[in-house]
Coordinates of C-alpha atoms in Angstrom, one line a residue:
Chain A
X1 CA -54.6 -24.1 -54.3
X2 CA -55.5 -21.1 -56.4
X3 CA -55.4 -17.3 -55.9
X4 CA -58.6 -15.5 -55.0
X5 CA -60.8 -15.0 -58.1
X6 CA -60.7 -11.3 -58.7
X7 CA -61.1 -10.2 -62.3
X8 CA -60.4 -6.5 -62.0
X9 CA -56.8 -5.4 -63.0
X10 CA -56.8 -3.3 -59.8
X11 CA -59.3 -2.3 -57.2
X12 CA -57.5 0.9 -56.4
X13 CA -59.8 3.8 -56.2
X14 CA -57.3 6.6 -56.1
X15 CA -55.8 8.4 -59.1
X16 CA -52.9 5.8 -59.4
X17 CA -52.4 6.7 -63.0
X18 CA -51.5 10.4 -62.3
X19 CA -47.9 10.0 -61.1
X20 CA -46.8 7.7 -64.0
X21 CA -48.6 10.0 -66.5
X22 CA -47.0 13.1 -65.0
X23 CA -43.6 11.4 -65.1
X24 CA -44.1 10.3 -68.7
X25 CA -45.2 13.8 -69.9
X26 CA -42.3 15.4 -67.9
X27 CA -39.7 13.1 -69.4
X28 CA -41.1 13.4 -72.9
X29 CA -41.1 17.2 -72.8
X30 CA -37.5 17.3 -71.5
X31 CA -36.4 14.8 -74.1
X32 CA -38.0 16.9 -76.9
X33 CA -36.4 20.1 -75.6
X34 CA -33.0 18.4 -75.2
X35 CA -33.1 16.8 -78.7
X36 CA -34.1 20.2 -80.2
X37 CA -31.2 22.0 -78.5
X38 CA -28.7 19.3 -79.2
X39 CA -29.4 19.4 -83.0
X40 CA -29.9 23.1 -83.2
X41 CA -26.1 23.5 -83.0
X42 CA -26.3 27.2 -82.1
X43 CA -26.8 29.8 -79.3
X44 CA -24.7 27.8 -76.8
X45 CA -22.1 30.5 -76.0
X46 CA -22.5 34.1 -74.9
X47 CA -19.2 35.6 -75.9
X48 CA -19.7 38.9 -74.0
X49 CA -20.1 37.2 -70.6
X50 CA -18.5 33.8 -71.3
X51 CA -21.6 31.8 -70.6
X52 CA -21.4 28.3 -71.9
X53 CA -24.5 26.1 -71.7
X54 CA -23.9 22.8 -69.8
X55 CA -25.4 20.9 -72.8
X56 CA -22.5 21.9 -75.0
X57 CA -19.7 21.5 -72.4
X58 CA -17.1 20.5 -73.1
X59 CA -17.2 21.5 -76.7
X60 CA -14.6 19.4 -78.4
X61 CA -15.0 19.3 -82.1
X62 CA -13.9 21.5 -85.0
X63 CA -17.3 23.3 -85.4
X64 CA -17.2 24.6 -81.8
X65 CA -16.7 28.3 -81.4
X66 CA -13.0 28.7 -80.4
X67 CA -13.9 30.7 -77.3
X68 CA -16.4 28.1 -76.2
X69 CA -13.9 25.3 -76.5
X70 CA -12.3 25.6 -73.1
X71 CA -10.3 22.4 -73.6
X72 CA -9.4 22.9 -77.3
X73 CA -10.9 21.3 -80.3
X74 CA -9.1 17.9 -80.6
X75 CA -11.9 16.3 -82.7
X76 CA -12.5 16.9 -86.4
X77 CA -15.7 18.4 -87.7
X78 CA -18.6 16.0 -87.1
X79 CA -20.3 14.6 -90.2
X80 CA -23.9 15.4 -91.3
X81 CA -26.4 16.7 -88.8
X82 CA -24.2 15.7 -85.8
X83 CA -23.4 18.5 -83.4
X84 CA -20.9 18.8 -80.5
X85 CA -23.2 17.6 -77.7
X86 CA -23.5 14.1 -79.3
X87 CA -20.0 13.4 -78.0
X88 CA -20.9 14.0 -74.4
X89 CA -24.6 13.1 -74.5
X90 CA -24.1 9.3 -74.4
X91 CA -22.4 9.7 -71.0
X92 CA -24.9 12.1 -69.6
X93 CA -27.9 10.1 -70.9
X94 CA -26.3 6.9 -69.7
X95 CA -25.9 8.3 -66.2
X96 CA -29.6 9.3 -66.1
X97 CA -30.9 6.3 -67.9
X98 CA -29.1 3.8 -65.6
X99 CA -29.8 5.8 -62.5
X100 CA -31.8 3.8 -59.9
X101 CA -34.4 6.6 -59.6
X102 CA -35.0 7.1 -63.3
X103 CA -35.2 3.3 -63.7
X104 CA -38.1 3.3 -61.4
X105 CA -39.6 6.3 -63.2
X106 CA -39.5 5.0 -66.7
X107 CA -40.2 1.3 -65.8
X108 CA -43.4 2.6 -64.3
X109 CA -44.3 5.4 -66.6
X110 CA -43.1 4.2 -70.0
X111 CA -43.0 0.4 -69.7
X112 CA -45.8 0.1 -67.2
X113 CA -43.9 -2.6 -65.4
X114 CA -45.8 -2.0 -63.1
X115 CA -47.7 1.3 -63.8
X116 CA -48.3 1.7 -60.1
X117 CA -48.2 -0.5 -57.0
X118 CA -50.8 -3.3 -57.0
X119 CA -51.9 -2.4 -60.6
X120 CA -51.3 -5.4 -63.0
X121 CA -48.8 -4.8 -65.7
X122 CA -49.9 -5.5 -69.3
X123 CA -46.9 -7.8 -70.1
X124 CA -47.3 -11.6 -70.1
X125 CA -43.6 -12.2 -69.6
X126 CA -41.1 -10.6 -67.3
X127 CA -37.4 -11.2 -66.9
X128 CA -36.4 -8.0 -65.1
X129 CA -32.8 -7.0 -65.4
X130 CA -31.5 -10.5 -65.8
X131 CA -30.6 -10.4 -69.5
X132 CA -29.5 -8.1 -72.3
X133 CA -30.2 -5.2 -72.8
X134 CA -31.4 -4.4 -69.2
X135 CA -28.5 -6.3 -67.6
X136 CA -26.4 -3.3 -68.8
X137 CA -28.1 -1.3 -66.0
X138 CA -25.2 -2.7 -63.9
X139 CA -22.9 -0.2 -65.7
X140 CA -24.4 2.7 -63.7
X141 CA -21.1 3.2 -61.8
X142 CA -19.1 3.9 -65.0
X143 CA -21.6 6.5 -66.1
X144 CA -21.3 7.9 -62.6
X145 CA -17.5 8.3 -63.1
X146 CA -18.0 9.9 -66.5
X147 CA -20.7 12.2 -65.2
X148 CA -18.5 13.3 -62.3
X149 CA -15.8 14.4 -64.8
X150 CA -18.3 16.3 -66.8
X151 CA -19.6 17.9 -63.6
X152 CA -16.0 19.1 -62.8
X153 CA -15.9 20.6 -66.3
X154 CA -19.3 22.4 -65.7
X155 CA -17.9 23.8 -62.5
X156 CA -14.9 25.1 -64.3
X157 CA -17.2 26.7 -66.9
X158 CA -19.2 28.4 -64.2
X159 CA -16.1 29.7 -62.5
X160 CA -14.4 31.1 -65.6
X161 CA -17.6 32.9 -66.5
X162 CA -17.0 35.1 -63.5
X163 CA -14.0 36.6 -65.3
X164 CA -16.3 39.1 -67.0
X165 CA -18.2 40.3 -63.9
X166 CA -21.4 39.0 -62.3
X167 CA -24.7 38.7 -63.9
X168 CA -27.9 36.6 -63.5
X169 CA -26.4 34.1 -65.9
X170 CA -23.5 33.5 -63.5
X171 CA -25.8 32.8 -60.7
X172 CA -27.9 30.5 -62.9
X173 CA -24.7 28.6 -63.9
X174 CA -23.6 28.4 -60.3
X175 CA -27.0 27.0 -59.0
X176 CA -27.0 24.6 -61.9
X177 CA -23.6 23.0 -61.0
X178 CA -24.8 23.0 -57.3
X179 CA -27.9 21.0 -58.3
X180 CA -25.9 18.7 -60.7
X181 CA -23.3 18.2 -57.9
X182 CA -26.0 17.3 -55.4
X183 CA -27.7 14.9 -57.8
X184 CA -24.4 13.2 -58.7
X185 CA -23.3 12.9 -55.1
X186 CA -26.6 11.5 -54.1
X187 CA -26.3 8.6 -56.6
X188 CA -26.7 5.1 -55.2
X189 CA -23.5 4.0 -56.8
X190 CA -21.7 7.0 -55.2
X191 CA -23.2 5.9 -51.9
X192 CA -21.9 2.4 -52.4
X193 CA -18.4 3.6 -53.5
X194 CA -18.2 6.1 -50.6
X195 CA -18.6 3.5 -48.0
X196 CA -21.7 1.3 -48.6
X197 CA -19.6 -1.6 -49.8
X198 CA -17.8 -1.8 -46.4
X199 CA -18.8 -4.5 -43.9
X200 CA -17.1 -2.8 -40.9
X201 CA -17.8 0.9 -40.7
X202 CA -16.0 1.1 -37.4
X203 CA -12.7 0.3 -39.1
X204 CA -13.1 3.1 -41.7
X205 CA -14.4 6.2 -39.8
X206 CA -13.7 8.6 -42.7
X207 CA -15.5 6.5 -45.3
X208 CA -18.3 6.0 -42.8
X209 CA -18.7 9.7 -42.4
X210 CA -18.7 10.1 -46.2
X211 CA -21.4 7.4 -46.4
X212 CA -23.6 9.1 -43.9
X213 CA -23.3 12.4 -45.7
X214 CA -24.1 10.8 -49.1
X215 CA -26.9 8.9 -47.5
X216 CA -28.5 12.1 -46.4
X217 CA -28.4 13.4 -50.0
X218 CA -29.5 10.0 -51.3
X219 CA -32.8 10.3 -49.3
X220 CA -33.6 13.1 -51.7
X221 CA -32.4 11.4 -54.9
X222 CA -35.7 11.7 -56.7
X223 CA -36.1 15.4 -55.8
X224 CA -32.5 16.1 -56.9
X225 CA -33.0 14.1 -60.1
X226 CA -35.9 16.2 -61.2
X227 CA -34.7 19.6 -60.0
X228 CA -31.3 19.2 -61.6
X229 CA -32.8 17.9 -64.8
X230 CA -35.3 20.8 -65.1
X231 CA -32.7 23.3 -64.1
X232 CA -30.2 22.2 -66.7
X233 CA -32.9 22.9 -69.3
X234 CA -33.7 26.3 -67.8
X235 CA -30.0 27.1 -67.7
X236 CA -29.6 26.1 -71.3
X237 CA -32.7 28.1 -72.2
X238 CA -31.4 31.2 -70.5
X239 CA -28.0 31.0 -72.2
X240 CA -29.8 30.4 -75.6
X241 CA -32.0 33.4 -75.1
X242 CA -29.1 35.7 -74.1
X243 CA -26.9 34.2 -76.9
X244 CA -29.6 34.8 -79.5
X245 CA -30.2 38.3 -78.4
X246 CA -33.8 37.6 -77.4
X247 CA -33.1 38.9 -73.9
X248 CA -30.2 40.7 -72.4
X249 CA -28.4 39.4 -69.3
X250 CA -29.3 41.1 -66.0
X251 CA -25.9 42.5 -64.8
X252 CA -25.1 42.9 -61.2
X253 CA -21.5 43.8 -61.3
X254 CA -20.2 45.2 -64.7
Chain B
X1 CA -70.0 9.9 -34.2
X2 CA -71.3 6.7 -35.8
X3 CA -72.4 6.1 -39.4
X4 CA -73.4 3.2 -41.6
X5 CA -70.4 2.4 -43.8
X6 CA -70.6 0.6 -47.1
X7 CA -68.3 -2.3 -47.5
X8 CA -67.5 -4.9 -50.3
X9 CA -65.7 -7.9 -48.9
X10 CA -64.4 -10.8 -51.0
X11 CA -66.0 -14.1 -49.8
X12 CA -65.0 -17.4 -51.2
X13 CA -62.2 -20.0 -51.4
X14 CA -59.8 -21.5 -53.9
X15 CA -62.7 -22.8 -56.0
X16 CA -64.2 -19.4 -56.5
X17 CA -65.7 -16.4 -54.9
X18 CA -67.0 -12.8 -55.3
X19 CA -67.3 -9.4 -53.6
X20 CA -70.3 -9.2 -51.3
X21 CA -71.9 -6.0 -50.2
X22 CA -72.4 -5.1 -46.5
X23 CA -73.5 -2.1 -44.5
X24 CA -71.8 -2.0 -41.2
X25 CA -71.7 0.5 -38.3
X26 CA -68.6 2.6 -38.1
X27 CA -67.6 4.4 -34.9
X28 CA -65.1 7.2 -34.3
X29 CA -61.5 6.0 -33.9
X30 CA -62.0 2.6 -35.5
X31 CA -59.8 0.8 -37.9
X32 CA -60.8 -1.5 -40.8
X33 CA -60.2 -4.6 -38.7
X34 CA -62.7 -3.4 -36.1
X35 CA -65.3 -3.2 -38.9
X36 CA -64.4 -6.7 -40.1
X37 CA -64.8 -8.0 -36.6
X38 CA -68.2 -6.2 -36.3
X39 CA -69.2 -7.8 -39.6
X40 CA -68.2 -11.2 -38.2
X41 CA -70.1 -10.6 -35.0
X42 CA -73.4 -9.3 -36.5
X43 CA -73.8 -10.4 -40.2
X44 CA -71.2 -13.0 -41.4
X45 CA -70.2 -15.3 -38.5
X46 CA -68.3 -17.6 -40.9
X47 CA -66.2 -14.7 -42.4
X48 CA -62.5 -15.8 -42.2
X49 CA -59.9 -13.3 -41.3
X50 CA -56.4 -13.8 -39.8
X51 CA -55.4 -11.4 -37.0
X52 CA -53.5 -11.3 -33.7
X53 CA -52.2 -8.2 -32.1
X54 CA -54.3 -5.3 -33.5
X55 CA -51.3 -3.1 -33.1
X56 CA -49.4 -3.4 -36.4
X57 CA -46.7 -5.6 -34.9
X58 CA -47.6 -9.2 -35.6
X59 CA -48.1 -8.9 -39.4
X60 CA -51.1 -11.2 -39.5
X61 CA -53.9 -9.1 -40.9
X62 CA -52.4 -8.2 -44.3
X63 CA -55.1 -7.7 -47.0
X64 CA -55.9 -5.2 -49.7
X65 CA -58.1 -2.3 -48.9
X66 CA -59.5 -0.4 -52.0
X67 CA -56.9 -2.3 -53.9
X68 CA -53.9 -1.2 -51.8
X69 CA -52.0 -3.8 -49.8
X70 CA -52.3 -2.8 -46.1
X71 CA -52.6 -4.1 -42.6
X72 CA -56.3 -4.1 -41.6
X73 CA -55.4 -3.1 -38.1
X74 CA -53.4 0.0 -39.2
X75 CA -55.9 1.4 -41.6
X76 CA -58.0 4.1 -39.9
X77 CA -61.6 4.5 -41.0
X78 CA -61.0 8.3 -40.7
X79 CA -58.9 8.1 -43.9
X80 CA -62.1 7.4 -45.9
X81 CA -65.2 9.5 -46.4
X82 CA -68.5 8.4 -45.0
X83 CA -70.1 7.7 -48.4
X84 CA -67.1 5.8 -49.8
X85 CA -67.5 2.1 -50.5
X86 CA -64.6 0.3 -49.0
X87 CA -63.4 -2.9 -50.7
X88 CA -61.6 -5.5 -48.7
X89 CA -59.9 -8.4 -50.5
X90 CA -57.3 -11.0 -49.6
X91 CA -53.7 -10.6 -50.8
X92 CA -53.6 -11.5 -54.5
X93 CA -50.2 -13.0 -54.8
X94 CA -50.8 -16.0 -52.5
X95 CA -53.3 -18.8 -52.8
X96 CA -56.5 -18.1 -50.9
X97 CA -57.7 -20.5 -48.2
X98 CA -60.9 -18.8 -47.4
X99 CA -62.3 -15.2 -47.5
X100 CA -59.5 -12.9 -46.4
X101 CA -57.1 -15.6 -45.3
X102 CA -54.3 -16.6 -47.7
X103 CA -51.7 -19.4 -47.6
X104 CA -48.4 -17.6 -47.2
X105 CA -46.2 -20.7 -47.0
X106 CA -44.4 -19.6 -50.2
X107 CA -42.6 -17.2 -47.9
X108 CA -41.5 -19.8 -45.5
X109 CA -40.1 -21.9 -48.3
X110 CA -38.1 -18.9 -49.5
X111 CA -36.9 -18.2 -45.9
X112 CA -35.6 -21.7 -45.7
X113 CA -33.6 -21.3 -48.9
X114 CA -31.3 -18.7 -47.3
X115 CA -28.3 -20.1 -45.4
X116 CA -28.5 -19.0 -41.8
X117 CA -26.2 -16.6 -40.0
X118 CA -22.6 -18.0 -40.3
X119 CA -20.3 -16.6 -37.6
X120 CA -16.5 -17.2 -37.8
X121 CA -15.6 -20.7 -37.0
X122 CA -13.2 -19.7 -34.1
X123 CA -15.9 -17.6 -32.4
X124 CA -18.1 -19.3 -29.8
X125 CA -21.6 -17.9 -28.9
X126 CA -21.1 -15.4 -26.2
X127 CA -17.8 -14.1 -27.7
X128 CA -19.5 -12.0 -30.4
X129 CA -18.4 -8.4 -30.2
X130 CA -19.7 -5.8 -32.6
X131 CA -19.7 -2.0 -32.9
X132 CA -23.1 -0.3 -33.0
X133 CA -22.2 1.4 -36.3
X134 CA -21.5 -1.9 -37.9
X135 CA -24.8 -3.5 -37.0
X136 CA -27.1 -0.5 -37.5
X137 CA -27.8 -1.2 -41.2
X138 CA -28.8 -4.8 -40.4
X139 CA -30.9 -3.6 -37.5
X140 CA -33.2 -1.6 -39.8
X141 CA -34.1 -4.8 -41.5
X142 CA -34.8 -6.5 -38.2
X143 CA -37.9 -4.3 -37.8
X144 CA -39.6 -6.5 -40.4
X145 CA -42.8 -8.0 -39.0
X146 CA -43.2 -10.4 -41.8
X147 CA -46.6 -9.2 -42.9
X148 CA -45.5 -10.1 -46.5
X149 CA -47.2 -7.1 -47.9
X150 CA -44.0 -6.4 -49.9
X151 CA -44.0 -9.9 -51.3
X152 CA -47.7 -9.5 -52.2
X153 CA -47.1 -6.2 -53.9
X154 CA -44.0 -7.0 -55.9
X155 CA -45.1 -7.3 -59.5
X156 CA -42.3 -9.8 -60.2
X157 CA -44.5 -12.5 -58.6
X158 CA -47.8 -10.8 -58.3
X159 CA -48.2 -10.5 -62.0
X160 CA -46.0 -13.5 -63.0
X161 CA -46.7 -16.6 -61.0
X162 CA -44.0 -18.4 -63.0
X163 CA -41.3 -16.3 -61.3
X164 CA -42.1 -17.6 -57.9
X165 CA -39.5 -20.4 -58.2
X166 CA -36.6 -18.1 -59.1
X167 CA -37.4 -15.0 -57.0
X168 CA -37.1 -14.8 -53.3
X169 CA -39.0 -11.5 -53.1
X170 CA -38.1 -8.2 -51.4
X171 CA -38.5 -9.5 -47.9
X172 CA -36.0 -12.3 -48.4
X173 CA -33.6 -10.4 -50.6
X174 CA -33.6 -8.0 -47.6
X175 CA -32.7 -10.9 -45.4
X176 CA -29.8 -11.7 -47.6
X177 CA -28.7 -8.1 -47.4
X178 CA -29.1 -8.2 -43.6
X179 CA -26.7 -11.1 -43.4
X180 CA -24.4 -9.8 -46.0
X181 CA -24.0 -6.5 -44.1
X182 CA -23.7 -8.3 -40.7
X183 CA -20.1 -7.7 -39.4
X184 CA -19.7 -11.3 -38.2
X185 CA -21.3 -13.2 -41.0
X186 CA -18.7 -15.0 -43.1
X187 CA -20.9 -16.7 -45.7
X188 CA -20.6 -15.4 -49.3
X189 CA -24.0 -14.1 -50.2
X190 CA -23.4 -11.9 -53.2
X191 CA -23.3 -14.6 -55.9
X192 CA -26.2 -16.5 -54.4
X193 CA -28.3 -13.2 -54.2
X194 CA -28.3 -13.1 -58.0
X195 CA -28.0 -16.8 -58.9
X196 CA -30.3 -18.4 -56.3
X197 CA -32.6 -15.7 -55.1
X198 CA -33.3 -13.8 -58.3
X199 CA -32.0 -10.3 -57.4
X200 CA -31.7 -9.5 -61.2
X201 CA -35.5 -9.8 -61.5
X202 CA -36.0 -6.8 -59.2
X203 CA -36.4 -3.7 -61.3
X204 CA -36.4 -1.4 -58.3
X205 CA -39.8 0.1 -58.8
X206 CA -40.0 0.5 -55.1
X207 CA -43.5 -0.8 -54.4
X208 CA -42.1 -3.0 -51.6
X209 CA -40.9 0.2 -49.8
X210 CA -44.2 2.0 -50.5
X211 CA -46.3 -0.6 -48.7
X212 CA -44.0 -1.5 -45.8
X213 CA -45.9 -0.8 -42.6
X214 CA -42.6 -0.5 -40.7
X215 CA -41.3 2.0 -43.3
X216 CA -38.2 0.0 -43.9
X217 CA -36.2 1.5 -46.9
X218 CA -36.2 -2.0 -48.5
X219 CA -35.1 -0.7 -52.0
X220 CA -32.6 2.0 -51.1
X221 CA -31.0 0.2 -48.1
X222 CA -31.2 -3.4 -49.0
X223 CA -31.9 -4.2 -52.6
X224 CA -29.9 -1.5 -54.3
X225 CA -26.8 -2.1 -52.0
X226 CA -27.1 -5.8 -52.9
X227 CA -27.3 -4.9 -56.6
X228 CA -24.2 -2.7 -56.2
X229 CA -22.3 -5.6 -54.5
X230 CA -23.2 -7.9 -57.4
X231 CA -21.9 -5.2 -59.7
X232 CA -18.7 -5.1 -57.7
X233 CA -18.3 -8.8 -58.1
X234 CA -19.5 -9.4 -61.6
X235 CA -19.4 -6.2 -63.6
X236 CA -16.6 -4.2 -62.3
X237 CA -13.1 -5.0 -63.6
X238 CA -11.6 -2.2 -61.5
X239 CA -12.8 -3.8 -58.2
X240 CA -11.6 -7.1 -59.5
X241 CA -8.2 -5.7 -60.3
X242 CA -8.0 -4.0 -56.9
X243 CA -8.8 -7.2 -55.2
X244 CA -6.1 -9.0 -57.2
X245 CA -3.5 -6.4 -56.6
X246 CA -4.1 -6.0 -52.9
X247 CA -5.0 -9.7 -52.4
X248 CA -8.3 -9.0 -50.9
X249 CA -10.8 -11.8 -50.9

């Protein structure tokens, strides 16, 4: 027996191409901005108000400004065009790239596998996540652990910045860690580790409670993935503008 | 308010077929299945369509409306404009029998490949005791009406017929998850999810969840938790070490 003979790739009449296109453009713009700021190697620290952009935190190599290196500079100067963020970027990128939401986003938008539901993909062969390199998506939980440590460092940065008073930058840094925290906690691996892997919730009431709370956040994983990503860029932009003297920080106290 | 609606319905069988144009009366409050029935009654008495409950609970009238996998009985005509041409085709992933009716026996084959519920050996029927919180997750998956829209939409088999042998599809990976999360099930389902039912082929693009008429969170609550369990078993040395140290099975 054969399938129904329908030649059209899809018979969908709605604008099914719009969400993958929007996602692609969004991810591309953010990638370009992040790459530019990473390799710019400047305007990441506002000495007057102790604002450190999350993209350069922690700053660990010799070329970091001493005041911005909250955890010292244990690494030597990086060769060539490399800048301090390249040390932490693999972990942050790894967390986002292996994230179950972003996987959906770029599989659809960039790889078109499939571009939208019930729209045929252009590839003749498909092996999913069964072999290298995509089998490495299973490492998501390790990137989650790494991203959690970096989040704690970002929280520390946001708190120490209050040592010079309170400005708009402080509020931005605080909102940023709030969004990053919510995104990290809403992660599917976090949900699994918190309690999802249990078979008997009734025997583990605390972990069951944790699982229910993470599950609530997990329902909004996509929203948190985008808001936290965009806000990190906005936070970085604000710090860059203040650090370069383009704008001055709006001070509330001091 | 009535109007004359424009429809294109796929007519044919496994030897070939095409979309045929019809103009059919549409009345207020009707669903697509009502129109298909009117078409059958007035213009195409030999039009084949599978249906039963007309209430979104039997899972029989799965088809594709304007290219979207949906239940005919749960798609309101009020969601379309009066001048819109509505295309109704059979599910693409399964072999067609005639017109809108497909052979969904692939799904029954896949269902039989999953070992059934395996309670502890020393527990007789009638002695099962479970806490509500322990069965809640499995209960969500029991809402499935087996319309097979998720199976039909999943690109793993929709676009790649050759994967049908290796891939159980979202509905049956969800069945594996249901049993794996069941507090009294003792069978080991983690290895088989990947090795026998093709969990690794799923790339979590969530179309199964998008088309589910019961709004089951197939991807978030069944497929991803199963992927995480496989990661526990196969890709996580910390969990492996913990199991060794604390002698957990």
